[in-house]
Amino acid sequence: MSEVVIDNLGKHYGAVRALDDVSLHVAEGEFVTLLGPSGCGKSTTLFALAGLDRPTEGTIRIGDRVFFDAAAGIDVPAERRGIGLVFQSYALWPHMTVRQNLAFPLKLRKVPKAEQAVRIEEALALVDLTGLGERLPHELSGGQQQRVALARTLVFRPSLLLLDEPLSNLDAKLRHKARDWLKQLQRQLGLTTLYVTHDQEEALAMSDRIAVMQAGRIVQLDTPERIYRRPATRFVADFIGAGNFLPVRHVGHDEGGRMLVETGEGVRLVTAGTAPPGAGADLAVTIRPQHLRLSAAPIDDENRLTGTIVDRTYLGARHGYTVAIGDQRIQAESEQLFEPGAVHLAFRAEDTLLLDG
Ligand SMILES: Nc1ncnc2c1ncn2[C@@H]1O[C@H](COP(=O)(O)OP(=O)(O)OP(=O)(O)O)[C@@H](O)[C@H]1O
């Protein structure tokens, strides 16, 4: 039983609200990522779960055990929570071999010697380090050290795995490999996992659900696909890399009931979806750079804009363009090479999203 139920968690440091009414339910075996910019409260949430930081308000339950309840004065100490926490810094004991590092948490838990040996071999096999048990940490690569850190947590069979930016010390290529490997291992073990990152690509690739945090609050909790395609707010859209925000005004609907908006230059556009609840007439249309089609000649499409290419970047398979439309600058991408100057742009209504302006 390792479902995680966090309700109305709050933490303040004087006037700073590090956590503000955070509620999050994670199903058994689920992989949930806390995603957000520096200082939004990701680590504070993990530390509260691990029992390393005492929240000011709220409750934390894992399975049928209440670990924290501010009102009832319940606060189970970290060592009795059975939660595995892996940090960005590996924090291995430098003078101990890999095997001794792994034995440490088992000794603390008074696991008999014979069983320790079995569990250590098991954990080393899980992280593909069989045969390296006698090495010292400095005799291992960064990626291998990170896997030892993970094995040291898996060895005591935690009910919940907490990972705080565990891959951020690895170089880009290794990071990619480690991310696939880690996700596979998590699935294989069926471990309920909370993962912290500020890397949106990592979050999209690994998670069953993502909780986007802003200033101590969860602002959207959704599947990676919905976070990417239907960000709830401009902050989420911006953070997930939605690209362009074009200010528009709502002017009506077409015969099909789709929303009609108008740019500052008076160009009418058809958009998909609806404006967010409570939004006024001032809205923003978001369009990803790869969804804009560029052409030297006018394009026959329901959504057309004209602009001026003011900058070009070589992206490998594609070119990136900065296009001035009135006093707005937007980003576009194309396989085709265009010279600076006038350009026509088109996009499909279904590739747009309306957000509060
Ligand atoms: N001991 C402390 N005293 C005062 N403020 C603190 C303390 N610890 C954290 N904070 C504040 O609480 C907020 C949340 O911090 P937290 O470490 O959870 O952010 P984070 O999202 O994990 O950021 P990062 O990605 O940089 O690690 C921040 O505004 C931070 O400055």
Tab-separated table of N, CA and C in Angstrom, residues 48-118:
chain	number	residue	atom	x	y	z
A	48	ALA	N	9.142	17.558	2.946
A	48	ALA	CA	8.017	17.362	3.858
A	48	ALA	C	7.600	15.893	3.844
A	49	LEU	N	7.576	15.284	2.644
A	49	LEU	CA	7.206	13.869	2.539
A	49	LEU	C	8.219	12.985	3.244
A	50	ALA	N	9.494	13.308	3.045
A	50	ALA	CA	10.564	12.490	3.623
A	50	ALA	C	10.649	12.658	5.135
A	51	GLY	N	10.040	13.705	5.664
A	51	GLY	CA	10.103	13.954	7.106
A	51	GLY	C	11.333	14.754	7.489
A	52	LEU	N	11.955	15.418	6.508
A	52	LEU	CA	13.162	16.208	6.778
A	52	LEU	C	12.825	17.674	7.004
A	53	ASP	N	11.587	18.026	6.745
A	53	ASP	CA	11.170	19.414	6.903
A	53	ASP	C	9.745	19.385	7.438
A	54	ARG	N	9.480	20.212	8.444
A	54	ARG	CA	8.169	20.155	9.084
A	54	ARG	C	7.256	21.234	8.496
A	55	PRO	N	6.177	20.804	7.822
A	55	PRO	CA	5.248	21.791	7.266
A	55	PRO	C	4.516	22.549	8.374
A	56	THR	N	3.855	23.624	8.006
A	56	THR	CA	3.103	24.419	8.967
A	56	THR	C	1.653	23.945	9.058
A	57	GLU	N	1.110	23.498	7.912
A	57	GLU	CA	-0.289	23.037	7.872
A	57	GLU	C	-0.422	21.793	7.012
A	58	GLY	N	-1.516	21.077	7.201
A	58	GLY	CA	-1.867	19.989	6.295
A	58	GLY	C	-1.596	18.604	6.814
A	59	THR	N	-1.830	17.610	5.926
A	59	THR	CA	-1.638	16.209	6.290
A	59	THR	C	-0.905	15.455	5.175
A	60	ILE	N	-0.168	14.421	5.586
A	60	ILE	CA	0.504	13.523	4.643
A	60	ILE	C	0.206	12.103	5.074
A	61	ARG	N	-0.335	11.330	4.142
A	61	ARG	CA	-0.622	9.920	4.434
A	61	ARG	C	-0.007	9.082	3.329
A	62	ILE	N	0.612	7.951	3.707
A	62	ILE	CA	1.131	7.026	2.708
A	62	ILE	C	0.566	5.657	3.025
A	63	GLY	N	-0.175	5.103	2.059
A	63	GLY	CA	-0.919	3.884	2.347
A	63	GLY	C	-1.899	4.189	3.464
A	64	ASP	N	-1.938	3.346	4.490
A	64	ASP	CA	-2.894	3.637	5.571
A	64	ASP	C	-2.212	4.292	6.773
A	65	ARG	N	-0.958	4.763	6.579
A	65	ARG	CA	-0.262	5.389	7.707
A	65	ARG	C	-0.222	6.903	7.586
A	66	VAL	N	-0.663	7.574	8.626
A	66	VAL	CA	-0.578	9.034	8.652
A	66	VAL	C	0.829	9.403	9.123
A	67	PHE	N	1.587	10.083	8.286
A	67	PHE	CA	2.961	10.469	8.627
A	67	PHE	C	3.017	11.880	9.200
A	68	PHE	N	2.049	12.695	8.773
A	68	PHE	CA	2.051	14.062	9.265
A	68	PHE	C	0.624	14.590	9.330
A	69	ASP	N	0.321	15.239	10.448
A	69	ASP	CA	-0.974	15.901	10.581
A	69	ASP	C	-0.745	17.094	11.503
A	70	ALA	N	-0.689	18.281	10.912
A	70	ALA	CA	-0.346	19.482	11.683
A	70	ALA	C	-1.341	19.698	12.815
A	71	ALA	N	-2.639	19.533	12.519
A	71	ALA	CA	-3.662	19.824	13.528
A	71	ALA	C	-3.607	18.824	14.679
A	72	ALA	N	-3.328	17.538	14.349
A	72	ALA	CA	-3.312	16.501	15.388
A	72	ALA	C	-1.937	16.361	16.038
A	73	GLY	N	-0.962	17.124	15.547
A	73	GLY	CA	0.382	17.070	16.129
A	73	GLY	C	1.128	15.776	15.811
A	74	ILE	N	0.782	15.128	14.676
A	74	ILE	CA	1.480	13.889	14.278
A	74	ILE	C	2.621	14.242	13.330
A	75	ASP	N	3.828	13.742	13.635
A	75	ASP	CA	4.980	13.968	12.756
A	75	ASP	C	5.931	12.783	12.917
A	76	VAL	N	5.745	11.754	12.085
A	76	VAL	CA	6.564	10.537	12.184
A	76	VAL	C	7.989	10.878	11.729
A	77	PRO	N	9.012	10.517	12.545
A	77	PRO	CA	10.382	10.861	12.169
A	77	PRO	C	10.808	10.208	10.848
A	78	ALA	N	11.731	10.885	10.164
A	78	ALA	CA	12.178	10.451	8.834
A	78	ALA	C	12.565	8.969	8.806
A	79	GLU	N	13.334	8.525	9.801
A	79	GLU	CA	13.861	7.152	9.762
A	79	GLU	C	12.774	6.097	9.936
A	80	ARG	N	11.586	6.524	10.367
A	80	ARG	CA	10.512	5.531	10.500
A	80	ARG	C	9.482	5.631	9.363
A	81	ARG	N	9.802	6.414	8.343
A	81	ARG	CA	8.862	6.540	7.227
A	81	ARG	C	9.135	5.531	6.107
A	82	GLY	N	10.344	4.973	6.048
A	82	GLY	CA	10.669	3.986	4.999
A	82	GLY	C	10.594	4.550	3.594
A	83	ILE	N	10.976	5.828	3.467
A	83	ILE	CA	10.915	6.499	2.167
A	83	ILE	C	12.335	6.653	1.632
A	84	GLY	N	12.522	6.381	0.354
A	84	GLY	CA	13.835	6.526	-0.266
A	84	GLY	C	13.969	7.892	-0.923
A	85	LEU	N	15.062	8.585	-0.599
A	85	LEU	CA	15.270	9.917	-1.178
A	85	LEU	C	16.620	9.953	-1.872
A	86	VAL	N	16.632	10.307	-3.146
A	86	VAL	CA	17.888	10.426	-3.890
A	86	VAL	C	18.024	11.865	-4.376
A	87	PHE	N	19.181	12.453	-4.036
A	87	PHE	CA	19.429	13.854	-4.378
A	87	PHE	C	20.254	13.976	-5.640
A	88	GLN	N	20.363	15.216	-6.057
A	88	GLN	CA	21.231	15.585	-7.171
A	88	GLN	C	22.694	15.235	-6.857
A	89	SER	N	23.142	15.595	-5.641
A	89	SER	CA	24.499	15.209	-5.238
A	89	SER	C	24.407	13.799	-4.675
A	90	TYR	N	25.298	12.926	-5.097
A	90	TYR	CA	25.129	11.504	-4.777
A	90	TYR	C	25.304	11.231	-3.291
A	91	ALA	N	26.179	12.029	-2.633
A	91	ALA	CA	26.424	11.864	-1.195
A	91	ALA	C	26.751	10.430	-0.810
A	92	LEU	N	27.615	9.774	-1.581
A	92	LEU	CA	28.081	8.437	-1.190
A	92	LEU	C	29.185	8.627	-0.162
A	93	TRP	N	29.386	7.647	0.699
A	93	TRP	CA	30.496	7.711	1.641
A	93	TRP	C	31.778	7.456	0.854
A	94	PRO	N	32.693	8.414	0.777
A	94	PRO	CA	33.847	8.275	-0.120
A	94	PRO	C	34.835	7.188	0.296
A	95	HIS	N	34.926	6.927	1.605
A	95	HIS	CA	35.903	5.944	2.090
A	95	HIS	C	35.326	4.530	2.140
A	96	MET	N	34.052	4.364	1.764
A	96	MET	CA	33.435	3.029	1.797
A	96	MET	C	33.292	2.492	0.376
A	97	THR	N	33.417	1.175	0.220
A	97	THR	CA	33.189	0.560	-1.090
A	97	THR	C	31.698	0.671	-1.423
A	98	VAL	N	31.397	0.347	-2.669
A	98	VAL	CA	29.997	0.350	-3.109
A	98	VAL	C	29.171	-0.564	-2.187
A	99	ARG	N	29.715	-1.754	-1.949
A	99	ARG	CA	28.988	-2.725	-1.118
A	99	ARG	C	28.750	-2.172	0.294
A	100	GLN	N	29.776	-1.518	0.860
A	100	GLN	CA	29.623	-0.958	2.213
A	100	GLN	C	28.619	0.193	2.221
A	101	ASN	N	28.620	0.975	1.134
A	101	ASN	CA	27.633	2.053	1.025
A	101	ASN	C	26.216	1.498	1.045
A	102	LEU	N	26.040	0.378	0.333
A	102	LEU	CA	24.709	-0.237	0.258
A	102	LEU	C	24.320	-0.929	1.568
A	103	ALA	N	25.344	-1.412	2.307
A	103	ALA	CA	25.060	-2.114	3.565
A	103	ALA	C	24.585	-1.137	4.645
A	104	PHE	N	25.018	0.129	4.499
A	104	PHE	CA	24.759	1.129	5.543
A	104	PHE	C	23.274	1.251	5.927
A	105	PRO	N	22.397	1.487	4.965
A	105	PRO	CA	20.974	1.611	5.353
A	105	PRO	C	20.402	0.307	5.912
A	106	LEU	N	20.987	-0.829	5.521
A	106	LEU	CA	20.487	-2.115	6.029
A	106	LEU	C	20.911	-2.323	7.480
A	107	LYS	N	22.154	-1.897	7.781
A	107	LYS	CA	22.637	-1.992	9.168
A	107	LYS	C	21.767	-1.135	10.076
A	108	LEU	N	21.463	0.081	9.598
A	108	LEU	CA	20.608	0.984	10.375
A	108	LEU	C	19.279	0.323	10.702
A	109	ARG	N	18.773	-0.464	9.743
A	109	ARG	CA	17.473	-1.112	9.920
A	109	ARG	C	17.605	-2.499	10.543
A	110	LYS	N	18.830	-2.835	10.975
A	110	LYS	CA	19.098	-4.107	11.679
A	110	LYS	C	18.692	-5.329	10.860
A	111	VAL	N	18.967	-5.289	9.550
A	111	VAL	CA	18.710	-6.451	8.687
A	111	VAL	C	19.835	-7.458	8.932
A	112	PRO	N	19.520	-8.746	9.152
A	112	PRO	CA	20.556	-9.761	9.413
A	112	PRO	C	21.594	-9.813	8.282
A	113	LYS	N	22.851	-10.116	8.667
A	113	LYS	CA	24.003	-10.112	7.751
A	113	LYS	C	23.752	-10.880	6.448
A	114	ALA	N	23.245	-12.135	6.594
A	114	ALA	CA	23.063	-12.987	5.415
A	114	ALA	C	22.085	-12.351	4.432
A	115	GLU	N	21.016	-11.766	4.998
A	115	GLU	CA	20.021	-11.136	4.121
A	115	GLU	C	20.585	-9.867	3.485
A	116	GLN	N	21.435	-9.172	4.240
A	116	GLN	CA	22.093	-7.977	3.685
A	116	GLN	C	22.797	-8.307	2.377
A	117	ALA	N	23.591	-9.406	2.394
A	117	ALA	CA	24.371	-9.789	1.215
A	117	ALA	C	23.460	-10.049	0.021
A	118	VAL	N	22.356	-10.749	0.269
A	118	VAL	CA	21.417	-11.066	-0.816
A	118	VAL	C	20.815	-9.788	-1.387
